[in-house]
Amino acid sequence: MKTIDELLLANRAWASDVKERDPDFFTHLHYQQNPDYLWIGCSDSRVPANQIVDLPPGEVFVHRNIANVVVHSDLNCLSVIQYAVEVLGVKHIIVCGHYGCGGVKAAIEPPEHGLIDNWLRHIRDVRRLHATELEGLDHDRLCDRLCELNVIEQVRNVAHSTVVQEAWRNGASLAVHGWIYSVKNGVIKDLKTTVSSLAHYPKNSR
Ligand code: CO
């Protein structure tokens, strides 16, 4: 493990390296951020947003929590979405889950994890919603598929947020995507669940 002082030294080296390659890099970023993407991902240390899509600082606005859950009343996540859409004007919101997600695995087990079980309850809801499809799968398949279904449901939750619905009503160009990342090989799979307008939703499910 690196010491805290070593991390700070590493930061100095990184900053001077970046500046050497592009002398205006930090000056430019100091004045504004102009990201086109909002990333909603898992807090897992193996899934760092910028790195896995190879984007530099300034290009992705990021919100991460355990198991990339978008709760209808989570003011933290909703504020991020509002700022990203209304102020930064992002064009894409990407919900990115990952296989082997500890949060999803824990939601499959009996609820004995303390406070976090309240958060994982949202993933148990996803499992209940898709109980028929998930029935009979072995543990690994269940975990993989629940990771995917969790992303698909969270895309839906983003699309149902007042901010996104309002943006679409105002004609904004904004798409919500569902991706899943494999920690085993570093590859992202598009779950083909993109929503980009109110027309994608039957009126009674908006
Ligand atoms: Co995770």
XYZ file of C-alpha atoms and ligand atoms in Angstrom:
207
model
C 0.000 0.000 0.000
C 1.248 3.454 -0.865
C 1.411 5.989 1.956
C -0.711 9.137 1.862
C 2.439 11.201 1.271
C 3.299 9.005 -1.695
C -0.139 9.664 -3.171
C 0.444 13.408 -2.888
C 3.853 13.043 -4.507
C 2.305 10.968 -7.279
C -0.232 13.752 -7.813
C 2.551 16.335 -8.241
C 4.282 14.127 -10.779
C 1.024 13.548 -12.672
C 0.161 17.264 -12.745
C 3.564 18.256 -14.099
C 3.470 15.435 -16.623
C 0.069 16.581 -17.935
C 1.246 20.195 -18.043
C 4.337 19.226 -19.952
C 2.275 17.510 -22.616
C -0.354 20.257 -22.774
C 0.692 23.548 -21.118
C -2.878 24.966 -21.308
C -4.650 21.882 -19.959
C -5.344 23.089 -16.421
C -5.840 26.747 -17.398
C -8.533 25.649 -19.810
C -10.246 23.364 -17.263
C -10.025 26.043 -14.579
C -12.456 28.258 -16.489
C -15.058 25.682 -17.386
C -16.082 22.060 -17.549
C -18.002 21.084 -20.619
C -18.793 17.373 -20.375
C -21.196 15.733 -22.809
C -21.663 12.688 -20.595
C -23.104 11.973 -17.187
C -21.877 8.673 -15.795
C -23.890 6.890 -13.120
C -21.847 3.935 -11.973
C -20.947 1.700 -9.071
C -18.526 2.891 -6.365
C -16.453 -0.261 -6.978
C -12.766 0.698 -7.233
C -12.359 -1.498 -10.315
C -14.781 0.565 -12.400
C -13.313 4.087 -12.695
C -15.506 6.053 -15.104
C -12.991 8.158 -17.052
C -10.367 5.463 -17.326
C -12.466 2.699 -18.836
C -13.810 4.920 -21.621
C -10.445 6.636 -21.981
C -11.633 10.192 -21.374
C -9.541 12.923 -19.695
C -10.628 15.168 -16.783
C -13.392 17.548 -17.846
C -15.207 15.149 -20.163
C -17.408 13.104 -17.846
C -19.633 14.244 -14.985
C -19.751 11.392 -12.511
C -22.073 10.028 -9.857
C -21.240 6.724 -8.210
C -22.903 4.771 -5.447
C -23.133 1.161 -4.371
C -24.582 -0.875 -7.242
C -25.375 2.182 -9.445
C -28.871 2.602 -8.113
C -31.101 5.541 -9.109
C -33.744 5.954 -6.437
C -36.744 8.147 -7.279
C -36.295 10.231 -4.133
C -32.499 10.237 -3.749
C -31.785 13.967 -3.681
C -28.066 13.341 -4.086
C -28.403 11.476 -7.371
C -31.311 13.631 -8.594
C -29.324 16.814 -7.943
C -26.456 15.398 -9.993
C -28.853 14.594 -12.831
C -30.427 18.057 -12.639
C -27.084 19.850 -12.690
C -25.766 17.663 -15.492
C -28.843 18.115 -17.678
C -29.913 21.691 -16.937
C -26.606 23.447 -16.318
C -23.964 21.385 -18.091
C -26.296 20.293 -20.881
C -24.972 16.743 -21.163
C -26.191 14.827 -24.212
C -25.854 11.334 -22.802
C -26.519 9.762 -19.428
C -24.796 6.418 -19.054
C -25.819 4.009 -16.322
C -22.937 1.560 -16.119
C -23.125 -1.521 -13.932
C -20.612 -4.304 -13.739
C -20.629 -8.067 -13.475
C -19.698 -9.437 -10.075
C -21.095 -6.344 -8.350
C -20.751 -6.793 -4.575
C -23.962 -4.848 -3.990
C -25.942 -7.128 -6.288
C -24.350 -10.243 -4.758
C -25.227 -9.017 -1.265
C -28.819 -8.435 -2.377
C -29.071 -12.105 -3.359
C -27.968 -13.204 0.115
C -30.107 -13.066 3.234
C -30.374 -9.461 4.487
C -27.832 -9.419 7.314
C -25.533 -6.573 6.366
C -26.916 -3.855 8.605
C -27.719 -0.375 7.316
C -26.777 -1.135 3.730
C -29.619 -3.662 3.482
C -31.974 -0.683 3.211
C -30.112 0.436 0.089
C -29.856 -3.085 -1.331
C -33.613 -3.417 -0.950
C -33.883 -1.566 -4.279
C -32.005 -4.411 -5.956
C -34.211 -6.972 -4.242
C -37.123 -5.082 -5.825
C -35.505 -5.531 -9.244
C -35.200 -9.262 -8.551
C -38.860 -9.423 -7.527
C -39.935 -7.529 -10.677
C -38.125 -10.072 -12.840
C -38.762 -13.123 -10.672
C -40.136 -15.218 -13.527
C -37.097 -14.720 -15.746
C -34.662 -15.272 -12.895
C -36.289 -18.390 -11.516
C -34.153 -21.521 -11.732
C -30.870 -19.782 -12.642
C -27.783 -20.993 -10.794
C -26.066 -18.515 -8.476
C -23.575 -17.162 -11.032
C -26.121 -16.756 -13.816
C -28.556 -15.176 -11.383
C -25.921 -12.708 -10.248
C -24.878 -11.802 -13.824
C -28.438 -11.371 -15.040
C -29.477 -9.402 -11.963
C -26.511 -7.064 -12.583
C -27.853 -6.512 -16.124
C -31.492 -6.144 -15.068
C -30.461 -3.695 -12.360
C -28.882 -1.457 -15.013
C -31.969 -1.726 -17.210
C -34.242 -0.735 -14.308
C -31.993 2.170 -13.323
C -32.049 3.475 -16.903
C -35.815 3.447 -16.559
C -35.590 5.330 -13.272
C -33.372 8.003 -14.834
C -35.813 8.311 -17.730
C -38.711 8.664 -15.293
C -37.047 11.451 -13.319
C -38.758 14.840 -13.535
C -35.547 16.416 -14.815
C -35.172 14.090 -17.783
C -38.887 14.117 -18.626
C -38.864 17.917 -18.529
C -35.773 18.058 -20.753
C -37.465 15.832 -23.336
C -40.659 17.893 -23.199
C -38.491 20.921 -23.992
C -36.998 19.151 -26.975
C -33.538 18.503 -25.520
C -31.284 16.036 -27.258
C -30.649 13.637 -24.418
C -30.221 9.873 -24.442
C -30.055 7.488 -21.486
C -27.979 4.350 -22.000
C -27.481 1.114 -20.062
C -24.047 -0.499 -20.099
C -22.383 -3.286 -18.193
C -18.669 -3.651 -17.624
C -16.726 -6.845 -17.195
C -14.052 -6.620 -14.533
C -12.590 -9.835 -16.001
C -11.644 -8.387 -19.402
C -12.241 -4.628 -19.216
C -14.910 -4.682 -21.910
C -18.214 -2.767 -21.742
C -21.366 -4.288 -23.221
C -24.210 -2.049 -24.392
C -27.443 -3.526 -23.026
C -29.405 -1.924 -25.898
C -31.789 -0.219 -23.572
C -31.239 3.347 -24.774
C -34.108 5.781 -24.303
C -33.969 9.156 -26.010
C -37.464 10.625 -25.963
C -40.853 10.518 -24.295
C -42.106 8.584 -27.313
C -40.213 5.530 -26.062
C -42.659 5.286 -23.195
C -46.304 4.377 -23.277
C -48.167 7.284 -21.722
C -49.278 5.355 -18.637
C -45.724 4.354 -17.727
C -44.279 7.852 -17.792
Co -20.619 -2.841 -7.859
